PDB file of C-alpha atoms in Angstrom:
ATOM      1  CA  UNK A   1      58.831  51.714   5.368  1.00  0.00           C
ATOM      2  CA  UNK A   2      57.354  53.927   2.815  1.00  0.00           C
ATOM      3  CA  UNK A   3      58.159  58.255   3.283  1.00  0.00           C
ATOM      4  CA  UNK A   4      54.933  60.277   1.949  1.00  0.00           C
ATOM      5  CA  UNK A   5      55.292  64.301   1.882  1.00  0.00           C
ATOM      6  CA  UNK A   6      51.635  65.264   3.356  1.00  0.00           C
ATOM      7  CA  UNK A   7      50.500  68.681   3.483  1.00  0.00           C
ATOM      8  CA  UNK A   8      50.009  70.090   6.974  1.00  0.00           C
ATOM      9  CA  UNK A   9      46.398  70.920   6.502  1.00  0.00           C
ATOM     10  CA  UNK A  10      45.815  67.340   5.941  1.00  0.00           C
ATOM     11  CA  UNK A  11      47.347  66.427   9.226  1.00  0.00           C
ATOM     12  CA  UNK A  12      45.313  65.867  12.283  1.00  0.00           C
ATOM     13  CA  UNK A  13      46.626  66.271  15.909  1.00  0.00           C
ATOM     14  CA  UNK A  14      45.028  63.293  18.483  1.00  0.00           C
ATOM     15  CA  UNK A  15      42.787  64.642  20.287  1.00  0.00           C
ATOM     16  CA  UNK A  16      43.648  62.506  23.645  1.00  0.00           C
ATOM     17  CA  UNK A  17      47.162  63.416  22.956  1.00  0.00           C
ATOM     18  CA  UNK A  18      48.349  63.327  26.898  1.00  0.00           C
ATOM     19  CA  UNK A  19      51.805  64.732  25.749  1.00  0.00           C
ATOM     20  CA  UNK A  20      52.092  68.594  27.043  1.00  0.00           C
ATOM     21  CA  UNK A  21      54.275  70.634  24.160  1.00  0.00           C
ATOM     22  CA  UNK A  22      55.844  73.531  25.188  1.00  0.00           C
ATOM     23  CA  UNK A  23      57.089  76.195  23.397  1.00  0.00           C
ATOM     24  CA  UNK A  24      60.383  75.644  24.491  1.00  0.00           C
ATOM     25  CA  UNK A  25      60.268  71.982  22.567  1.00  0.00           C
ATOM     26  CA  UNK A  26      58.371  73.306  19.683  1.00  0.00           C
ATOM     27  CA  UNK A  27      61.263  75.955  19.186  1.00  0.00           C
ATOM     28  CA  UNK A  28      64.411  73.793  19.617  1.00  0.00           C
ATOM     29  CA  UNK A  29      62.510  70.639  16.994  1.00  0.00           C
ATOM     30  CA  UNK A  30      62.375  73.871  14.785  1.00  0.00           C
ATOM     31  CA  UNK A  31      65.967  74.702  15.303  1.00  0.00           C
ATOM     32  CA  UNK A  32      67.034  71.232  14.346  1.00  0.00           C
ATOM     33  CA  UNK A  33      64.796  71.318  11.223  1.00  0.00           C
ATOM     34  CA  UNK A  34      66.592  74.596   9.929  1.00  0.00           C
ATOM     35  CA  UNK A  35      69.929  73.239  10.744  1.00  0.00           C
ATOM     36  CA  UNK A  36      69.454  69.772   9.849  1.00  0.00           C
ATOM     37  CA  UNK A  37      66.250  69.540   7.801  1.00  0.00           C
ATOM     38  CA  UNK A  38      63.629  67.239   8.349  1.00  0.00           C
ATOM     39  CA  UNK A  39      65.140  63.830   9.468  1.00  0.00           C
ATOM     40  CA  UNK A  40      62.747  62.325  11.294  1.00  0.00           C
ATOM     41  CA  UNK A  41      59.124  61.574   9.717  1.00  0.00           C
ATOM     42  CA  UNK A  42      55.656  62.463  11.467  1.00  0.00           C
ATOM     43  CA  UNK A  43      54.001  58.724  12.067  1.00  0.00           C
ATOM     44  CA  UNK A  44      49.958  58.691  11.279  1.00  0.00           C
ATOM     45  CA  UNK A  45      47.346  56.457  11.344  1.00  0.00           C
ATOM     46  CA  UNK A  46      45.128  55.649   7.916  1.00  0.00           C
ATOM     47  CA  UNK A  47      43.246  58.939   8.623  1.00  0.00           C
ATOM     48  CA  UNK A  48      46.252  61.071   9.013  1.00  0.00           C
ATOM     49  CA  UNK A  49      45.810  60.935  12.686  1.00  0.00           C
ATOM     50  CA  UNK A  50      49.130  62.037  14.477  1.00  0.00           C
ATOM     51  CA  UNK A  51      50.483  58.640  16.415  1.00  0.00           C
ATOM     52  CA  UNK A  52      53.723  60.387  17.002  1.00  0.00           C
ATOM     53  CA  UNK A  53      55.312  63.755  16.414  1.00  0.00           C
ATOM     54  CA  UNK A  54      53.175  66.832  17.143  1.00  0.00           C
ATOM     55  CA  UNK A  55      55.810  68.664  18.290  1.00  0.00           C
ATOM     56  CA  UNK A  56      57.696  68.063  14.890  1.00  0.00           C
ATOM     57  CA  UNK A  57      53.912  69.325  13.065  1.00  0.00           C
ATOM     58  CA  UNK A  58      54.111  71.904  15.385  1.00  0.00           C
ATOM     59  CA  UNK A  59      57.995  72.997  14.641  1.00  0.00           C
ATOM     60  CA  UNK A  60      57.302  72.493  10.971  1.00  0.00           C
ATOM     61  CA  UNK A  61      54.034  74.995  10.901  1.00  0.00           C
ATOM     62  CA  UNK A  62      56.045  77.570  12.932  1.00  0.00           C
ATOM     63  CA  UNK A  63      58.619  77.568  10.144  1.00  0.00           C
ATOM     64  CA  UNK A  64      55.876  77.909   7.543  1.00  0.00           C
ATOM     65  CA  UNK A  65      56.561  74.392   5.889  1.00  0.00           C
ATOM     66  CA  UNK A  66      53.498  73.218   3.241  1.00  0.00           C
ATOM     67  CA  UNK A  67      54.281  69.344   4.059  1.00  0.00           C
ATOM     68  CA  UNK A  68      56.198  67.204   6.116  1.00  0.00           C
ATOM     69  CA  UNK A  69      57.596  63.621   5.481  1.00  0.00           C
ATOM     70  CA  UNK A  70      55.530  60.902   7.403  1.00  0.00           C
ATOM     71  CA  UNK A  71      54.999  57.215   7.815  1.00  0.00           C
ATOM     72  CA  UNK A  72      51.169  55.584   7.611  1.00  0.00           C
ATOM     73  CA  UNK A  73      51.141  52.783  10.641  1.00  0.00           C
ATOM     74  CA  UNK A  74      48.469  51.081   8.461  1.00  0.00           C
ATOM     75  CA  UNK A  75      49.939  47.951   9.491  1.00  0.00           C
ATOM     76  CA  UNK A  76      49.263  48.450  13.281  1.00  0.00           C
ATOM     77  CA  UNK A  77      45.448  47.587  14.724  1.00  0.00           C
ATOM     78  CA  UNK A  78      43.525  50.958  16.515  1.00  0.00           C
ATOM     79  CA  UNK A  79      44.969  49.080  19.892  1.00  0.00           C
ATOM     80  CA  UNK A  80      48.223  48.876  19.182  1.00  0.00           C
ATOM     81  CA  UNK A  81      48.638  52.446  17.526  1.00  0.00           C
ATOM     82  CA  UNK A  82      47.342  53.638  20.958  1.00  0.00           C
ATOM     83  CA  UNK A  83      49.831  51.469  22.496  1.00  0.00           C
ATOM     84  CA  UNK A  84      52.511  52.608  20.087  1.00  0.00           C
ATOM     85  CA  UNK A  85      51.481  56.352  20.493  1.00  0.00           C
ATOM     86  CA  UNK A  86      52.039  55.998  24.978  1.00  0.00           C
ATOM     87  CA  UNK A  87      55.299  54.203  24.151  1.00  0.00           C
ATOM     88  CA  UNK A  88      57.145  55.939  21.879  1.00  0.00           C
ATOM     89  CA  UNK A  89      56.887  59.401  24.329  1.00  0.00           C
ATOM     90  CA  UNK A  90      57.592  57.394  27.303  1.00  0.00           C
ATOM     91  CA  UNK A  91      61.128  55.678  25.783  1.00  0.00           C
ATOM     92  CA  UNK A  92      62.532  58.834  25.545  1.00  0.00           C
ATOM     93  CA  UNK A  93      61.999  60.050  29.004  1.00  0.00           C
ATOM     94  CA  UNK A  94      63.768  56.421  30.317  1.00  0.00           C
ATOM     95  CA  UNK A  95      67.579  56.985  28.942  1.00  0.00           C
ATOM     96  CA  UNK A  96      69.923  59.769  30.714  1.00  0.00           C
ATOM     97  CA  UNK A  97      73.062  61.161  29.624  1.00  0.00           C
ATOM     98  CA  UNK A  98      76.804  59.883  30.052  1.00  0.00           C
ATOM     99  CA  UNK A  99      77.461  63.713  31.334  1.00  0.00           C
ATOM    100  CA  UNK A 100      81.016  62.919  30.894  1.00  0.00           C
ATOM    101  CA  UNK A 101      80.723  61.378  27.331  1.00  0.00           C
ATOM    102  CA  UNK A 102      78.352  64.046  26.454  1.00  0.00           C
ATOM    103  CA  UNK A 103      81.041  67.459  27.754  1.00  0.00           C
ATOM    104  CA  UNK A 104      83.493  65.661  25.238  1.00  0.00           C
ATOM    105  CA  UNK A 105      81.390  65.835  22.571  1.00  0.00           C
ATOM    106  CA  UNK A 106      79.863  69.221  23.012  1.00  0.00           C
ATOM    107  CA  UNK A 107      83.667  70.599  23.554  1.00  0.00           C
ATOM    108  CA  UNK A 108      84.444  69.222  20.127  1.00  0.00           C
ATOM    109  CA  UNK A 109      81.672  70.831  18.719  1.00  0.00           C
ATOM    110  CA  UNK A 110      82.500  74.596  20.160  1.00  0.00           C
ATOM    111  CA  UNK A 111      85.255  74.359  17.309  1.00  0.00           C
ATOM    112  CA  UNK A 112      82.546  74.346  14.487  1.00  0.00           C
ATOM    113  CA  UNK A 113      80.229  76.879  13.926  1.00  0.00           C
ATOM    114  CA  UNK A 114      77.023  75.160  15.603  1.00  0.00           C
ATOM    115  CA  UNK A 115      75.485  76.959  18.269  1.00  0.00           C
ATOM    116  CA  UNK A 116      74.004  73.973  20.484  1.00  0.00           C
ATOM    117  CA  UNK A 117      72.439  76.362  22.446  1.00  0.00           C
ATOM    118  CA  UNK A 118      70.034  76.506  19.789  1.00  0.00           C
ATOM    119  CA  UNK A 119      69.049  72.377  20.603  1.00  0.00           C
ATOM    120  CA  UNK A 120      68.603  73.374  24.735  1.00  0.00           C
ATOM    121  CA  UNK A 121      71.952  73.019  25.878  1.00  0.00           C
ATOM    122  CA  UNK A 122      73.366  76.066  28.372  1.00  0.00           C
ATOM    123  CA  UNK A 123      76.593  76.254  28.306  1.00  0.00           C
ATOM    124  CA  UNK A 124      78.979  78.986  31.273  1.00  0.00           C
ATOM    125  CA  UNK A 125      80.859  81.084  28.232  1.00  0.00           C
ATOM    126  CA  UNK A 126      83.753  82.604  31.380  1.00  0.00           C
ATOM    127  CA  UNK A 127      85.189  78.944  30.664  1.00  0.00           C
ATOM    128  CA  UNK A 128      83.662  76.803  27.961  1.00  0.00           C
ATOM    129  CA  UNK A 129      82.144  74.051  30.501  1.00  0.00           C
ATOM    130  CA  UNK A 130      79.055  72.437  29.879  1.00  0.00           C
ATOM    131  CA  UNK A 131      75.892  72.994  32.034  1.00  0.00           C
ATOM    132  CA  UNK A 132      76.667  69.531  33.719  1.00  0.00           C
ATOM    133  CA  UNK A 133      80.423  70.323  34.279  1.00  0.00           C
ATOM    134  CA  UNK A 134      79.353  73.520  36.300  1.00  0.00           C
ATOM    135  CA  UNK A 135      76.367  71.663  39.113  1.00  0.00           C
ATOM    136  CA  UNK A 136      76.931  70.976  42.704  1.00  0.00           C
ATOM    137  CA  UNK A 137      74.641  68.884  44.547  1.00  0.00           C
ATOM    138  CA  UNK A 138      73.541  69.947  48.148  1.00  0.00           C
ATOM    139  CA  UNK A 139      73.386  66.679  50.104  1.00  0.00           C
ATOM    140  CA  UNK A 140      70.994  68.557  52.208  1.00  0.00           C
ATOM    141  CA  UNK A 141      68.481  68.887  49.419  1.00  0.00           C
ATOM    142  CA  UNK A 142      67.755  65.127  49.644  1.00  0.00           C
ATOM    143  CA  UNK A 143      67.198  64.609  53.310  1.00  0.00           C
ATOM    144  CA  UNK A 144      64.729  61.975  54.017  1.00  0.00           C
ATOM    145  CA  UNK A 145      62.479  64.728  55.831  1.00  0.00           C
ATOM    146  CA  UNK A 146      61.770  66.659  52.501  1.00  0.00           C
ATOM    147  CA  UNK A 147      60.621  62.935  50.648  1.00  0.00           C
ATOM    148  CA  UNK A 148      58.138  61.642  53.505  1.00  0.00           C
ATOM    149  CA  UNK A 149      55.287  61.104  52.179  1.00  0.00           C
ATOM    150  CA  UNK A 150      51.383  60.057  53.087  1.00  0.00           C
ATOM    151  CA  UNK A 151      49.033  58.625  51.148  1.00  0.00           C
ATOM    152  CA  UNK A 152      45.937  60.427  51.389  1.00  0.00           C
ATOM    153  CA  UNK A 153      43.786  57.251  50.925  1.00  0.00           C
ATOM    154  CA  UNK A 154      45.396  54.959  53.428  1.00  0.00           C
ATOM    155  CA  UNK A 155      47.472  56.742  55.456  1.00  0.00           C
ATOM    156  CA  UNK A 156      50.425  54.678  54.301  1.00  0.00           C
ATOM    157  CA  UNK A 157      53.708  56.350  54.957  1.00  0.00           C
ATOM    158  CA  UNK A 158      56.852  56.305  53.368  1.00  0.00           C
TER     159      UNK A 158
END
């Protein structure tokens, strides 16, 4: 795999792109790029069409950077790029977190100076525990009455 610096002008966003970015996203993948610098490349097509990584384009731009490192997927046909493109966004949304495995590692961290605030995680400062440590869950919020459901088309119900 070959790493090419390419200006941002040169870089186009996918039109189709059904990926919403919020601002939110845009500002913590700029975070990480200050902190950590740019570790993970922008993937284009052959005409510097964006196959993943707009909201890394979009970080780098709001933090005034000329280029960015990216990858050409010249090896991959127009079919499989699309494929490629739907994939890559949807793997990430498919793994969770070990909450418990994940407290223990941001507790080590609080004794280094990274704020990991500034990546999205909330943490209760009155006594160091993690967004997850802190969460009750109402049994009554999943009664079976608030997830009926009707289909609108055939009237099936579940």
């Amino acid at each position: 795999m070959k790493i090419k610096n390419i200006p941002v002008e040169q870089i186009k966003n996918y039109e189709n792109n059904p990926r919403i970015i919020s601002e939110d996203a845009v500002n913590v993948v700029a975070e990480s790029i200050k902190a950590f610098g740019f570790k993970v490349p922008v993937i284009l097509d052959s005409d510097n069409v964006i196959v993943a990584g707009h909201t890394r384009l979009q970080a780098a731009q709001k933090l005034g950077l000329s280029e960015v490192p990216c990858v050409i997927a010249d090896d991959l046909t127009p079919e499989q790029i699309k494929a490629f493109r739907l994939a890559d966004n949807k793997t990430s949304e498919l793994s969770g977190w070990d909450f418990e495995k994940l407290d223990l590692e941001l507790e080590e961290l609080a004794d280094f100076d990274i704020d990991m605030s500034d990546f999205g995680f909330e943490f209760d400062n009155s006594d160091k525990k993690s967004e997850h440590e802190n969460k009750e869950i109402e049994l009554e919020d999943f009664s079976e009455e608030k997830f009926k459901h009707e289909c609108p088309r055939c009237g099936f119900k579940f």
